[in-house]
Tab-separated table of N, CA, C and O in Angstrom:
chain	number	residue	atom	x	y	z
J	182	MET	N	-10.706	44.577	44.799
J	182	MET	CA	-10.801	45.915	45.330
J	182	MET	C	-11.645	46.766	44.384
J	182	MET	O	-11.558	46.628	43.175
J	183	ARG	N	-12.395	47.645	44.948
J	183	ARG	CA	-13.175	48.542	44.105
J	183	ARG	C	-12.268	49.639	43.554
J	183	ARG	O	-11.170	49.862	44.064
J	184	ASP	N	-12.713	50.298	42.500
J	184	ASP	CA	-11.909	51.361	41.901
J	184	ASP	C	-11.533	52.405	42.942
J	184	ASP	O	-12.337	52.784	43.783
J	185	GLY	N	-10.299	52.867	42.865
J	185	GLY	CA	-9.836	53.896	43.783
J	185	GLY	C	-9.302	53.365	45.095
J	185	GLY	O	-8.964	54.133	45.984
J	186	THR	N	-9.203	52.037	45.231
J	186	THR	CA	-8.693	51.447	46.462
J	186	THR	C	-7.371	50.754	46.171
J	186	THR	O	-7.244	49.989	45.233
J	187	ASP	N	-6.375	51.047	46.991
J	187	ASP	CA	-5.039	50.479	46.840
J	187	ASP	C	-4.723	49.675	48.104
J	187	ASP	O	-4.899	50.175	49.213
J	188	LYS	N	-4.263	48.433	47.935
J	188	LYS	CA	-3.975	47.575	49.088
J	188	LYS	C	-2.557	47.024	48.954
J	188	LYS	O	-2.175	46.515	47.901
J	189	THR	N	-1.789	47.131	50.033
J	189	THR	CA	-0.439	46.584	50.094
J	189	THR	C	-0.363	45.655	51.299
J	189	THR	O	-0.866	45.988	52.370
J	190	ILE	N	0.277	44.493	51.109
J	190	ILE	CA	0.399	43.509	52.190
J	190	ILE	C	1.872	43.181	52.407
J	190	ILE	O	2.596	42.915	51.458
J	191	TRP	N	2.288	43.212	53.665
J	191	TRP	CA	3.619	42.779	54.057
J	191	TRP	C	3.457	41.459	54.812
J	191	TRP	O	2.597	41.341	55.674
J	192	ASN	N	4.293	40.474	54.503
J	192	ASN	CA	4.315	39.202	55.224
J	192	ASN	C	5.724	38.972	55.750
J	192	ASN	O	6.690	39.081	54.999
J	193	TYR	N	5.832	38.655	57.037
J	193	TYR	CA	7.120	38.340	57.630
J	193	TYR	C	7.121	36.872	58.036
J	193	TYR	O	6.262	36.431	58.796
J	194	SER	N	8.078	36.125	57.510
J	194	SER	CA	8.195	34.694	57.797
J	194	SER	C	9.585	34.384	58.332
J	194	SER	O	10.563	35.039	57.973
J	195	GLU	N	9.646	33.368	59.165
J	195	GLU	CA	10.913	32.822	59.654
J	195	GLU	C	10.895	31.332	59.389
J	195	GLU	O	9.934	30.654	59.779
J	196	ASP	N	11.918	30.835	58.740
J	196	ASP	CA	12.026	29.406	58.423
J	196	ASP	C	10.756	28.873	57.766
J	196	ASP	O	10.279	27.784	58.080
J	197	GLY	N	10.172	29.669	56.872
J	197	GLY	CA	8.994	29.261	56.129
J	197	GLY	C	7.678	29.382	56.886
J	197	GLY	O	6.624	29.051	56.356
J	198	GLU	N	7.722	29.849	58.117
J	198	GLU	CA	6.507	29.997	58.929
J	198	GLU	C	6.119	31.471	59.010
J	198	GLU	O	6.922	32.318	59.408
J	199	LEU	N	4.874	31.768	58.636
J	199	LEU	CA	4.371	33.135	58.692
J	199	LEU	C	4.249	33.583	60.140
J	199	LEU	O	3.576	32.949	60.941
J	200	LYS	N	4.918	34.685	60.464
J	200	LYS	CA	4.932	35.199	61.837
J	200	LYS	C	4.085	36.457	62.012
J	200	LYS	O	3.452	36.631	63.046
J	201	GLU	N	4.131	37.366	61.015
J	201	GLU	CA	3.432	38.638	61.132
J	201	GLU	C	2.927	39.065	59.758
J	201	GLU	O	3.558	38.784	58.741
J	202	THR	N	1.787	39.767	59.753
J	202	THR	CA	1.270	40.358	58.518
J	202	THR	C	0.856	41.799	58.790
J	202	THR	O	0.483	42.161	59.906
J	203	LEU	N	0.936	42.591	57.756
J	203	LEU	CA	0.539	43.992	57.827
J	203	LEU	C	-0.169	44.339	56.527
J	203	LEU	O	0.352	44.076	55.449
J	204	GLU	N	-1.379	44.863	56.632
J	204	GLU	CA	-2.132	45.309	55.462
J	204	GLU	C	-2.332	46.806	55.550
J	204	GLU	O	-2.681	47.335	56.604
J	205	TYR	N	-2.097	47.482	54.436
J	205	TYR	CA	-2.342	48.913	54.343
J	205	TYR	C	-3.309	49.130	53.192
J	205	TYR	O	-3.022	48.766	52.053
J	206	ILE	N	-4.463	49.706	53.501
J	206	ILE	CA	-5.513	49.930	52.506
J	206	ILE	C	-5.791	51.422	52.433
J	206	ILE	O	-6.106	52.048	53.444
J	207	PHE	N	-5.663	51.980	51.233
J	207	PHE	CA	-5.961	53.389	51.021
J	207	PHE	C	-7.138	53.493	50.060
J	207	PHE	O	-7.129	52.907	48.982
J	208	ASP	N	-8.164	54.227	50.471
J	208	ASP	CA	-9.334	54.467	49.636
J	208	ASP	C	-9.275	55.889	49.114
J	208	ASP	O	-9.491	56.842	49.859
J	209	GLU	N	-8.947	56.002	47.849
J	209	GLU	CA	-8.800	57.313	47.215
J	209	GLU	C	-10.130	58.070	47.165
J	209	GLU	O	-10.152	59.298	47.245
J	210	ASN	N	-11.246	57.348	47.075
J	210	ASN	CA	-12.555	57.985	46.948
J	210	ASN	C	-12.930	58.813	48.180
J	210	ASN	O	-13.508	59.884	48.052
J	211	ASP	N	-12.614	58.312	49.371
J	211	ASP	CA	-12.921	59.102	50.572
J	211	ASP	C	-11.660	59.532	51.325
J	211	ASP	O	-11.738	60.005	52.455
J	212	ASN	N	-10.478	59.344	50.689
J	212	ASN	CA	-9.194	59.805	51.233
J	212	ASN	C	-8.948	59.289	52.654
J	212	ASN	O	-8.569	60.031	53.549
J	213	THR	N	-9.174	57.987	52.856
J	213	THR	CA	-8.934	57.375	54.157
J	213	THR	C	-8.011	56.169	54.008
J	213	THR	O	-7.953	55.535	52.959
J	214	SER	N	-7.308	55.879	55.086
J	214	SER	CA	-6.414	54.729	55.137
J	214	SER	C	-6.799	53.841	56.304
J	214	SER	O	-7.315	54.312	57.317
J	215	HIS	N	-6.495	52.546	56.159
J	215	HIS	CA	-6.782	51.565	57.202
J	215	HIS	C	-5.583	50.618	57.275
J	215	HIS	O	-5.125	50.118	56.249
J	216	ILE	N	-5.090	50.390	58.479
J	216	ILE	CA	-3.970	49.488	58.702
J	216	ILE	C	-4.442	48.356	59.606
J	216	ILE	O	-5.102	48.591	60.615
J	217	ILE	N	-4.065	47.122	59.226
J	217	ILE	CA	-4.347	45.946	60.052
J	217	ILE	C	-3.033	45.198	60.243
J	217	ILE	O	-2.424	44.746	59.274
J	218	TYR	N	-2.588	45.075	61.484
J	218	TYR	CA	-1.364	44.344	61.825
J	218	TYR	C	-1.746	43.122	62.634
J	218	TYR	O	-2.554	43.210	63.571
J	219	GLN	N	-1.168	41.964	62.289
J	219	GLN	CA	-1.363	40.742	63.060
J	219	GLN	C	-0.012	40.106	63.318
J	219	GLN	O	0.752	39.853	62.377
J	220	GLY	N	0.297	39.882	64.576
J	220	GLY	CA	1.559	39.245	64.947
J	220	GLY	C	1.834	39.419	66.414
J	220	GLY	O	1.177	40.203	67.101
J	221	LYS	N	2.800	38.644	66.905
J	221	LYS	CA	3.200	38.721	68.311
J	221	LYS	C	2.007	38.553	69.247
J	221	LYS	O	1.902	39.197	70.283
J	222	GLY	N	1.069	37.692	68.828
J	222	GLY	CA	-0.092	37.374	69.663
J	222	GLY	C	-1.141	38.459	69.753
J	222	GLY	O	-1.977	38.447	70.652
J	223	ARG	N	-1.141	39.408	68.817
J	223	ARG	CA	-2.133	40.489	68.893
J	223	ARG	C	-2.535	40.940	67.488
J	223	ARG	O	-1.853	40.667	66.513
J	224	THR	N	-3.627	41.666	67.446
J	224	THR	CA	-4.094	42.322	66.232
J	224	THR	C	-4.299	43.792	66.554
J	224	THR	O	-4.893	44.125	67.575
J	225	GLU	N	-3.788	44.651	65.695
J	225	GLU	CA	-3.964	46.096	65.849
J	225	GLU	C	-4.590	46.644	64.577
J	225	GLU	O	-4.221	46.243	63.486
J	226	GLU	N	-5.528	47.559	64.748
J	226	GLU	CA	-6.126	48.238	63.608
J	226	GLU	C	-6.048	49.736	63.828
J	226	GLU	O	-6.166	50.215	64.951
J	227	GLU	N	-5.845	50.449	62.744
J	227	GLU	CA	-5.725	51.907	62.809
J	227	GLU	C	-6.357	52.486	61.549
J	227	GLU	O	-6.154	51.975	60.456
J	228	GLY	N	-7.119	53.532	61.716
J	228	GLY	CA	-7.695	54.248	60.593
J	228	GLY	C	-7.368	55.721	60.694
J	228	GLY	O	-7.238	56.255	61.804
J	229	PHE	N	-7.197	56.370	59.553
J	229	PHE	CA	-6.885	57.793	59.566
J	229	PHE	C	-7.198	58.407	58.210
J	229	PHE	O	-7.362	57.701	57.218
J	230	GLU	N	-7.276	59.720	58.181
J	230	GLU	CA	-7.485	60.453	56.927
J	230	GLU	C	-6.176	60.562	56.182
J	230	GLU	O	-5.110	60.663	56.787
J	231	GLY	N	-6.261	60.562	54.864
J	231	GLY	CA	-5.086	60.767	54.033
J	231	GLY	C	-4.337	59.490	53.748
J	231	GLY	O	-4.768	58.392	54.074
J	232	LYS	N	-3.174	59.673	53.125
J	232	LYS	CA	-2.340	58.562	52.689
J	232	LYS	C	-0.935	58.729	53.253
J	232	LYS	O	-0.430	59.834	53.365
J	233	LYS	N	-0.312	57.611	53.646
J	233	LYS	CA	1.072	57.616	54.109
J	233	LYS	C	1.922	56.863	53.095
J	233	LYS	O	1.433	56.003	52.369
J	234	ASP	N	3.217	57.170	53.071
J	234	ASP	CA	4.140	56.413	52.235
J	234	ASP	C	4.230	54.985	52.765
J	234	ASP	O	4.193	54.752	53.976
J	235	TYR	N	4.403	54.037	51.840
J	235	TYR	CA	4.439	52.626	52.232
J	235	TYR	C	5.586	52.318	53.194
J	235	TYR	O	5.419	51.555	54.130
J	236	ASP	N	6.757	52.922	52.962
J	236	ASP	CA	7.877	52.641	53.867
J	236	ASP	C	7.631	53.198	55.257
J	236	ASP	O	8.054	52.626	56.255
J	237	GLU	N	6.892	54.302	55.366
J	237	GLU	CA	6.547	54.865	56.675
J	237	GLU	C	5.636	53.912	57.442
J	237	GLU	O	5.818	53.679	58.637
J	238	VAL	N	4.667	53.340	56.757
J	238	VAL	CA	3.752	52.375	57.381
J	238	VAL	C	4.530	51.128	57.799
J	238	VAL	O	4.413	50.654	58.931
J	239	GLY	N	5.344	50.597	56.893
J	239	GLY	CA	6.107	49.390	57.186
J	239	GLY	C	7.070	49.567	58.342
J	239	GLY	O	7.194	48.688	59.201
J	240	LYS	N	7.755	50.693	58.399
J	240	LYS	CA	8.732	50.950	59.465
J	240	LYS	C	8.087	51.041	60.846
J	240	LYS	O	8.714	50.733	61.850
J	241	LYS	N	6.821	51.447	60.899
J	241	LYS	CA	6.134	51.540	62.186
J	241	LYS	C	6.022	50.161	62.841
J	241	LYS	O	6.182	50.020	64.046
J	242	TYR	N	5.751	49.144	62.043
J	242	TYR	CA	5.542	47.801	62.579
J	242	TYR	C	6.766	46.900	62.445
J	242	TYR	O	6.897	45.925	63.173
J	243	PHE	N	7.643	47.212	61.490
J	243	PHE	CA	8.854	46.426	61.265
J	243	PHE	C	10.061	47.367	61.209
J	243	PHE	O	10.690	47.522	60.167
J	244	PRO	N	10.406	48.018	62.318
J	244	PRO	CA	11.465	49.042	62.288
J	244	PRO	C	12.847	48.486	61.953
J	244	PRO	O	13.719	49.232	61.516
J	245	GLU	N	13.048	47.200	62.133
J	245	GLU	CA	14.370	46.617	61.903
J	245	GLU	C	14.657	46.297	60.432
J	245	GLU	O	15.764	45.911	60.081
J	246	PHE	N	13.666	46.484	59.546
J	246	PHE	CA	13.827	46.099	58.150
J	246	PHE	C	13.973	47.291	57.218
J	246	PHE	O	13.421	48.354	57.453
J	247	ASP	N	14.704	47.073	56.134
J	247	ASP	CA	14.727	48.001	55.004
J	247	ASP	C	13.677	47.510	54.020
J	247	ASP	O	13.517	46.302	53.829
J	248	PHE	N	12.977	48.414	53.397
J	248	PHE	CA	11.901	48.022	52.487
J	248	PHE	C	12.268	48.315	51.048
J	248	PHE	O	12.894	49.313	50.733
J	249	TYR	N	11.881	47.414	50.165
J	249	TYR	CA	12.089	47.563	48.743
J	249	TYR	C	10.954	46.862	48.027
J	249	TYR	O	10.277	46.010	48.596
J	250	TRP	N	10.735	47.219	46.790
J	250	TRP	CA	9.667	46.610	45.994
J	250	TRP	C	10.108	45.255	45.483
J	250	TRP	O	11.200	45.094	44.974
J	251	LYS	N	9.262	44.260	45.655
J	251	LYS	CA	9.519	42.934	45.127
J	251	LYS	C	9.168	42.948	43.642
J	251	LYS	O	8.129	43.452	43.262
J	252	GLY	N	10.015	42.380	42.835
J	252	GLY	CA	9.641	42.347	41.427
J	252	GLY	C	10.755	42.029	40.506
J	252	GLY	O	11.821	41.689	40.780
């Protein structure tokens, strides 16, 4: 990633098989965000100005989950 760019990836697996992915990319230099969701037989992309909280982004695509930092 170039300086000023932050990328977060969510992976959802069942029984070791990857089912869905979600990428959230925020570019601090031009204050824009980009979301790419892949799962359930489709791909969705969304772009917007500004930054959203990671849990807000995650809940949009995975509303049934609680989010926490892995580490």
